[in-house]
Coordinates of C-alpha atoms and ligand atoms in Angstrom, one line a residue:
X1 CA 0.0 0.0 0.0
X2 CA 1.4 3.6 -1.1
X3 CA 1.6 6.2 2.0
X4 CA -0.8 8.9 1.4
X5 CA 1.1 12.7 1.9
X6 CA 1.2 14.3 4.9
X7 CA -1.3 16.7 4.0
X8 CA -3.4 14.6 2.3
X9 CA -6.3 12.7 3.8
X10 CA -5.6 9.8 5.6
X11 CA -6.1 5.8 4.4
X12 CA -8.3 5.3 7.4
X13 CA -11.4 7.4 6.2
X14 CA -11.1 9.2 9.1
X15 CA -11.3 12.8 7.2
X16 CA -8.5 13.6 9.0
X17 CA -5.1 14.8 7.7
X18 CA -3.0 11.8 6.9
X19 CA 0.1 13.7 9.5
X20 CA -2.7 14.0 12.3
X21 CA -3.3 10.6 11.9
X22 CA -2.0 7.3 11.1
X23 CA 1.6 8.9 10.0
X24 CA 3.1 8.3 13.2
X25 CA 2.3 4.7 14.2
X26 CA 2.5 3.9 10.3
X27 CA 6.0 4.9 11.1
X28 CA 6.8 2.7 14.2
X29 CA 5.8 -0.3 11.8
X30 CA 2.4 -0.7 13.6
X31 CA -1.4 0.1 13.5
X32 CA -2.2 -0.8 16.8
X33 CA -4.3 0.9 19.3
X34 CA -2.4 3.0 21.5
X35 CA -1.7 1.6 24.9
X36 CA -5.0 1.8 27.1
X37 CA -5.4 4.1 29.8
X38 CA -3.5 2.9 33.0
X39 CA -6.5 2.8 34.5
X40 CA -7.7 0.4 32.3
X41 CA -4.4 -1.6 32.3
X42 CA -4.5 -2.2 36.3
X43 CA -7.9 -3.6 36.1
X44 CA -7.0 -6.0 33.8
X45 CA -4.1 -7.2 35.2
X46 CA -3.7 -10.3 37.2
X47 CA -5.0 -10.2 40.8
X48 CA -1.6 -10.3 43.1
X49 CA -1.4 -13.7 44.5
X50 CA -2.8 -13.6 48.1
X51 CA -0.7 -14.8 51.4
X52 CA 2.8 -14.5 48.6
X53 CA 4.5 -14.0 52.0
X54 CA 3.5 -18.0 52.9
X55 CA 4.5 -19.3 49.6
X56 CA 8.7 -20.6 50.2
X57 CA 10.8 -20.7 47.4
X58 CA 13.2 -23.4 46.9
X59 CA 15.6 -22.9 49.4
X60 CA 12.5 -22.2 52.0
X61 CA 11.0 -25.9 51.1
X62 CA 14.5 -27.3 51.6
X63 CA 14.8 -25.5 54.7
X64 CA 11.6 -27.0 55.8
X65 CA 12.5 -30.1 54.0
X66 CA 15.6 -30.3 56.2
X67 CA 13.6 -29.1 59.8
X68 CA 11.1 -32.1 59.4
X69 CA 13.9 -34.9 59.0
X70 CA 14.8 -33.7 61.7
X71 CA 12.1 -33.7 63.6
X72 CA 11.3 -36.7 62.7
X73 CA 14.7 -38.4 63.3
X74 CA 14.3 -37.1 67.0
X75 CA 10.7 -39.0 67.7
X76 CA 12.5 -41.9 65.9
X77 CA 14.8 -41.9 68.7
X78 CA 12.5 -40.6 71.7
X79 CA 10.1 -43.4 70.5
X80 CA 11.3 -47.0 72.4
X81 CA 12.4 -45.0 75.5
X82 CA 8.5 -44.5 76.4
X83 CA 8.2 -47.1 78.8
X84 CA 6.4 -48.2 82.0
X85 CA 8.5 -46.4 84.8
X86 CA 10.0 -43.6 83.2
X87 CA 9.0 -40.2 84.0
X88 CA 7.9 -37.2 81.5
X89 CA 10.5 -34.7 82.6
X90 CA 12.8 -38.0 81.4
X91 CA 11.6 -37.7 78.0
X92 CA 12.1 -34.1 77.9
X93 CA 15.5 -34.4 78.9
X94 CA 16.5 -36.9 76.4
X95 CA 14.1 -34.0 73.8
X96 CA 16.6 -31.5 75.1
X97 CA 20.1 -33.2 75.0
X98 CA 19.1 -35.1 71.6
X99 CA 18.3 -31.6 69.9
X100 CA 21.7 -29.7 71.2
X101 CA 23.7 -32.3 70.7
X102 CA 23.1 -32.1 67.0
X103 CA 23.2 -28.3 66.9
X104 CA 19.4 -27.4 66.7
X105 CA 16.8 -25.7 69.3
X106 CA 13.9 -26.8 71.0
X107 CA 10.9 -24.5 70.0
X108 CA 8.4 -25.2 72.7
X109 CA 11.7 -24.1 75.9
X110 CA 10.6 -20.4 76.7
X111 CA 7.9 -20.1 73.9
X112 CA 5.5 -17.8 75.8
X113 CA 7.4 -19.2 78.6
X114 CA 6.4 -22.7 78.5
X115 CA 9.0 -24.2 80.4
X116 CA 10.3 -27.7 78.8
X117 CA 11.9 -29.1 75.0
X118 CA 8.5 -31.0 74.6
X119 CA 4.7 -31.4 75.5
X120 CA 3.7 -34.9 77.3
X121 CA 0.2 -35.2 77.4
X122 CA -1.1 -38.2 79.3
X123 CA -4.7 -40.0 79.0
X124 CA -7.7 -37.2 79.4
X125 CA -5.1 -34.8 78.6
X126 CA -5.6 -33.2 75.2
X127 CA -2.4 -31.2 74.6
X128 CA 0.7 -29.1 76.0
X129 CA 1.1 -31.2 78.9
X130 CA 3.7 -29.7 80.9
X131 CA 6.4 -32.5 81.8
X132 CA 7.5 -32.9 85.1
X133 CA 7.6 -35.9 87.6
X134 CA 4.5 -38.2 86.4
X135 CA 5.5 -42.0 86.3
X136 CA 4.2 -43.6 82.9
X137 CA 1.9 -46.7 83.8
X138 CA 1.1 -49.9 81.5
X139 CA -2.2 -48.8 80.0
X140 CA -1.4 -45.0 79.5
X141 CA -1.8 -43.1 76.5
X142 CA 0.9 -40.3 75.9
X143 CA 1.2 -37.7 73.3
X144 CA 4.7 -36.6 72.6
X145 CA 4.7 -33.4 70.6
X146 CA 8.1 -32.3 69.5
X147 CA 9.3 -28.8 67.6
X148 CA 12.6 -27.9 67.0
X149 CA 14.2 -25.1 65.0
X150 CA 16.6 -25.9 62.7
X151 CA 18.6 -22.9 60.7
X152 CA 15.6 -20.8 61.2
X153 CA 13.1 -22.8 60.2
X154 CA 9.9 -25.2 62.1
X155 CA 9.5 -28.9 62.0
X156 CA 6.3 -29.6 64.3
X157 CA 4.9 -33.3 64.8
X158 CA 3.2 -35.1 67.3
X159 CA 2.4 -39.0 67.8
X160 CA 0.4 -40.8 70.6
X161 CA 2.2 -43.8 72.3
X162 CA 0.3 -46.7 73.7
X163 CA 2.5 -47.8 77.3
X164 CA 2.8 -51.2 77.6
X165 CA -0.8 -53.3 77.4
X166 CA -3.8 -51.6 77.0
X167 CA -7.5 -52.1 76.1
X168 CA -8.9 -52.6 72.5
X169 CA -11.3 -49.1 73.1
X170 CA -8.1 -47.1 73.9
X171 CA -6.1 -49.1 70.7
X172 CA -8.8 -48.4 68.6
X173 CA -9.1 -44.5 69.7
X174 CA -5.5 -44.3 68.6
X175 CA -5.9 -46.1 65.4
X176 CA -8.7 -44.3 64.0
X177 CA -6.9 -41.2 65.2
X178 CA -3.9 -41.9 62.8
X179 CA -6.1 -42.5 59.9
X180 CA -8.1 -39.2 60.9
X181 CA -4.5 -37.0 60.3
X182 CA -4.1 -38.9 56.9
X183 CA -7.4 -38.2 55.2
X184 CA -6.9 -34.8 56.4
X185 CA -3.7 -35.4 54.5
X186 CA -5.3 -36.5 51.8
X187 CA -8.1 -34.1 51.3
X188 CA -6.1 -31.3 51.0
X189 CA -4.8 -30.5 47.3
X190 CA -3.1 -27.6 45.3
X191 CA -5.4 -24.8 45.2
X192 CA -8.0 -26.6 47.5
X193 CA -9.3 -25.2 50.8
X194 CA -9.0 -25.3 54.4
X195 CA -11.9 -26.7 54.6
X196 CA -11.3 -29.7 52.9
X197 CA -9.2 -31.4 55.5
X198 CA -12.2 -30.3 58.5
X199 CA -14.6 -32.4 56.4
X200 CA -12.5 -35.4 56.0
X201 CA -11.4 -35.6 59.6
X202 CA -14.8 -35.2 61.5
X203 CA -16.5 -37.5 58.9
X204 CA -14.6 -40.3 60.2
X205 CA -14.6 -39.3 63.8
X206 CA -18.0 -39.0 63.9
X207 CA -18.5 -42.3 61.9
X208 CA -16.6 -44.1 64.9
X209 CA -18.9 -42.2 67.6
X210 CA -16.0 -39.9 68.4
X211 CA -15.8 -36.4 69.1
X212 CA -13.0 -33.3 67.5
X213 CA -11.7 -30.7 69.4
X214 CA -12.5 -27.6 68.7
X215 CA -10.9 -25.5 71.0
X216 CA -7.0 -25.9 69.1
X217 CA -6.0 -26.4 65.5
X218 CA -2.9 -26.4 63.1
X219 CA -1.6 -24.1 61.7
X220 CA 1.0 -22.2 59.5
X221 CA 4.5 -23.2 60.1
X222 CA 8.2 -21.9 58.3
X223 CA 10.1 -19.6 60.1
X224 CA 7.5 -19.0 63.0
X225 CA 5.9 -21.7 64.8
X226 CA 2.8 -20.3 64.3
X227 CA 1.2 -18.5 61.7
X228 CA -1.8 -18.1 59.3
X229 CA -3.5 -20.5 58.5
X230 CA -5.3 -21.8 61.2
X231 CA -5.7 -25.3 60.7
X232 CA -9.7 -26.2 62.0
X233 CA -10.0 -30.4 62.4
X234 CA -13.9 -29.6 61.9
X235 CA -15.4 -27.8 58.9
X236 CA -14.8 -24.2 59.9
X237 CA -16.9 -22.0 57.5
X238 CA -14.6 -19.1 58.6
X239 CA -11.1 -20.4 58.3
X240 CA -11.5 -22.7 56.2
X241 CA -12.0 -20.3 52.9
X242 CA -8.3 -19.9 53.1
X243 CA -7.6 -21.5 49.9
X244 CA -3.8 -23.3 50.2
X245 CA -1.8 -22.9 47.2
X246 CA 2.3 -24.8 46.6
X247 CA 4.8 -23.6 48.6
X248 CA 2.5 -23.2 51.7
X249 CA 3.7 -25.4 55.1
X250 CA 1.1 -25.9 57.7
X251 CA 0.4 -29.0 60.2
X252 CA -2.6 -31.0 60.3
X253 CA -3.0 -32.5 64.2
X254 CA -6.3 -33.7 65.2
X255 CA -7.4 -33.9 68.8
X256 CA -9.7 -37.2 68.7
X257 CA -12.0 -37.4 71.9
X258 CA -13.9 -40.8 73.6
X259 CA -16.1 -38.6 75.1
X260 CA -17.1 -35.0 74.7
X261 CA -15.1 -32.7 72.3
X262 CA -15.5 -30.0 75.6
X263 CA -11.9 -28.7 77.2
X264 CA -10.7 -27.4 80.2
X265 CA -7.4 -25.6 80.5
X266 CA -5.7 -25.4 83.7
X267 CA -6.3 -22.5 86.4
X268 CA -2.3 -23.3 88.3
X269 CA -0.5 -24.2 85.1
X270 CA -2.3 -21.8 82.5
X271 CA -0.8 -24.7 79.9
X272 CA -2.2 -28.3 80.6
X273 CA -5.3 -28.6 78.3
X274 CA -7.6 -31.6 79.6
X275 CA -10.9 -33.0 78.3
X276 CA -14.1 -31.3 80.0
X277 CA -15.5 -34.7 81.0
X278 CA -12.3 -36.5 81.8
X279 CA -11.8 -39.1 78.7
X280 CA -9.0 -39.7 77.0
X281 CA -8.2 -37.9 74.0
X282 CA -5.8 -39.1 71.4
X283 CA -4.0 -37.1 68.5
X284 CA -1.1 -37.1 65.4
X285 CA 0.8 -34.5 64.0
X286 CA 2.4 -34.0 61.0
X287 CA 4.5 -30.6 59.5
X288 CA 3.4 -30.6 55.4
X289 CA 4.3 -28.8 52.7
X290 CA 2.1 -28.5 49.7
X291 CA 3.5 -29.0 46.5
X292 CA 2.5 -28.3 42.9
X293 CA 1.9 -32.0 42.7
X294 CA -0.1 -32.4 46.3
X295 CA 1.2 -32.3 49.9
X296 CA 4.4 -34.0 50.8
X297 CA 5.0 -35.1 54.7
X298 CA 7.9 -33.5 55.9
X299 CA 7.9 -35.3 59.2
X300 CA 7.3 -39.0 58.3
X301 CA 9.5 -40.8 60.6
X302 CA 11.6 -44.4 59.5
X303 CA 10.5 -46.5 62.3
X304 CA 6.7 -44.7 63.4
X305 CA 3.5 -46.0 62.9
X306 CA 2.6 -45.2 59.0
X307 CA -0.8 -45.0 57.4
X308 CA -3.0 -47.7 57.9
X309 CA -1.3 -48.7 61.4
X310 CA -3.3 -50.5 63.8
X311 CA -2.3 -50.4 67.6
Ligands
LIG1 N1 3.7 -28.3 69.4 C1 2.4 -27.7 69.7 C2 1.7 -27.5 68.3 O1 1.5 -28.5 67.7 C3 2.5 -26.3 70.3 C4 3.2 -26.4 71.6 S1 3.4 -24.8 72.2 C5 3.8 -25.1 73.8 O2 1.3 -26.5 67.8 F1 4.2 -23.9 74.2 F2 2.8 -25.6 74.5 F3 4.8 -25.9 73.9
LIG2 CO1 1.6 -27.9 65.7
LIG3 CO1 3.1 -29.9 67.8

């Protein structure tokens, strides 16, 4: 096509002279629009991705990666040394020693001035048992619930340990409790919600006449113990929008009750959280990170129970 003169009319029927009009962009090579307003730019620009701050990069999921070995490698050793006769303020010490020895921190010593390496919660008590000179008895139920920080970042994970002998209702409380933290596991994919993981857990509690805590939750995990989101075992239409997308860590830990999902929390102690009606309550932890291609355990221990376990 042949350029019209500058003063000539334009090719684009506008009736405008062709140097007031197309001359310019004919020029740059292009008859495009001009660029949109900005205003009109912004609005159609992707939405910034929500909670970016929770989202690791590499390095942050090895880090992580790295914290939940760990983690795990401690309850792998704590594990066999829960026996009739020892006391709970043992365990911690072995927690403490284990986790300097190799160069890391306990998370729970001094966090909002809780006082041990560890939380030992025994039979009706739910969780953050404080440990100190109790006696483990054949027929106890104890939750061991280690954190440690290592190079800045969280590995969090909990697991209940049958003592010695005990009765098929209590073995079966802790089984079913274990397969509550893995179809929470389960339920919970890339770009999925919070939600998702409440629904799967209380289904099968409730299925087995058993009740969820309410009153505690998982939660957010990297370089602070605790952060968003909040990690409801019970479909919380609140929380549970929060829609979880690769690169997040959180922990799922269910609290799995006998009796009423009720909880008292101690007047002297302001720590030792207890069931309202005195049942035992069982639970499992596990630290996750969720990946492009689903979540991925980061505290799966060599020697634990696994899925499917049956005490
Ligand atoms: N480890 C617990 C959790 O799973 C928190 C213990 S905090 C403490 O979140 F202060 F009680 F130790
Ligand atoms: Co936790
Ligand atoms: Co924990």
């Amino acid at each position: 096509m042949s350029r019209p003169g500058r003063n000539d009319p334009c090719w684009c029927g506008s009736e405008r002279k062709y140097k007031k009009c197309h001359l310019l962009s004919d020029d740059a090579g292009t008859t495009a629009p001009p660029a949109p307003a900005l205003s009109q730019r912004v609005a159609t620009r992707p939405a910034p991705t929500k909670n970016a701050h929770l989202i690791l990069d590499e390095a942050g999921r090895q880090g992580m990666r790295a914290a939940g070995r760990f983690n795990a490698e401690l309850m792998d050793y704590i594990r066999p040394l829960v026996l009739p006769g020892v006391r709970t303020d043992e365990l911690d010490r072995l927690v403490h020693e284990y986790t300097i020895d190799h160069g890391h921190i306990p998370a729970t010593l001094g966090y909002h001035d809780f006082p041990k390496s560890c939380c030992t919660s025994v039979n009706e008590v739910v969780c953050h048992g404080i440990p100190d000179g109790q006696v483990l008895r054949e027929g106890d139920a104890i939750n061991v619930d280690l954190t440690t920080i290592v190079d800045g970042w969280f590995g969090d994970q909990s697991e209940t340990i049958l003592v010695g002998e005990t009765t098929e209702t209590l073995r079966n409380l802790v089984s079913e409790t274990l397969e509550c933290l893995h179809l929470g596991i389960a339920a919970i994919k890339p770009g999925g919600r919070i939600i998702d993981i409440g629904h799967a857990i209380a289904r099968h509690a409730h299925a087995h006449q058993y009740s969820v805590v309410r009153d505690y939750q998982g939660h957010g995990i990297g370089r602070k113990f605790h952060q968003d989101p909040g990690v409801p075992h019970f479909p919380d239409h609140e929380l549970g929008q929060f829609v979880v997308q690769p690169g997040m860590c959180f922990t799922i830990e269910p609290m799995i009750n006998l009796g009423s999902h009720r909880t008292v929390l101690d007047k002297h102690d302001g720590w030792t959280v207890r069931t309202a009606d005195g049942k035992i309550s069982a639970q499992f932890e596990h630290t996750l990170l969720m990946t492009e291609d689903g979540p991925e355990i980061l505290t799966l221990t060599q020697n634990g129970p696994q899925r499917g376990h049956r005490f």
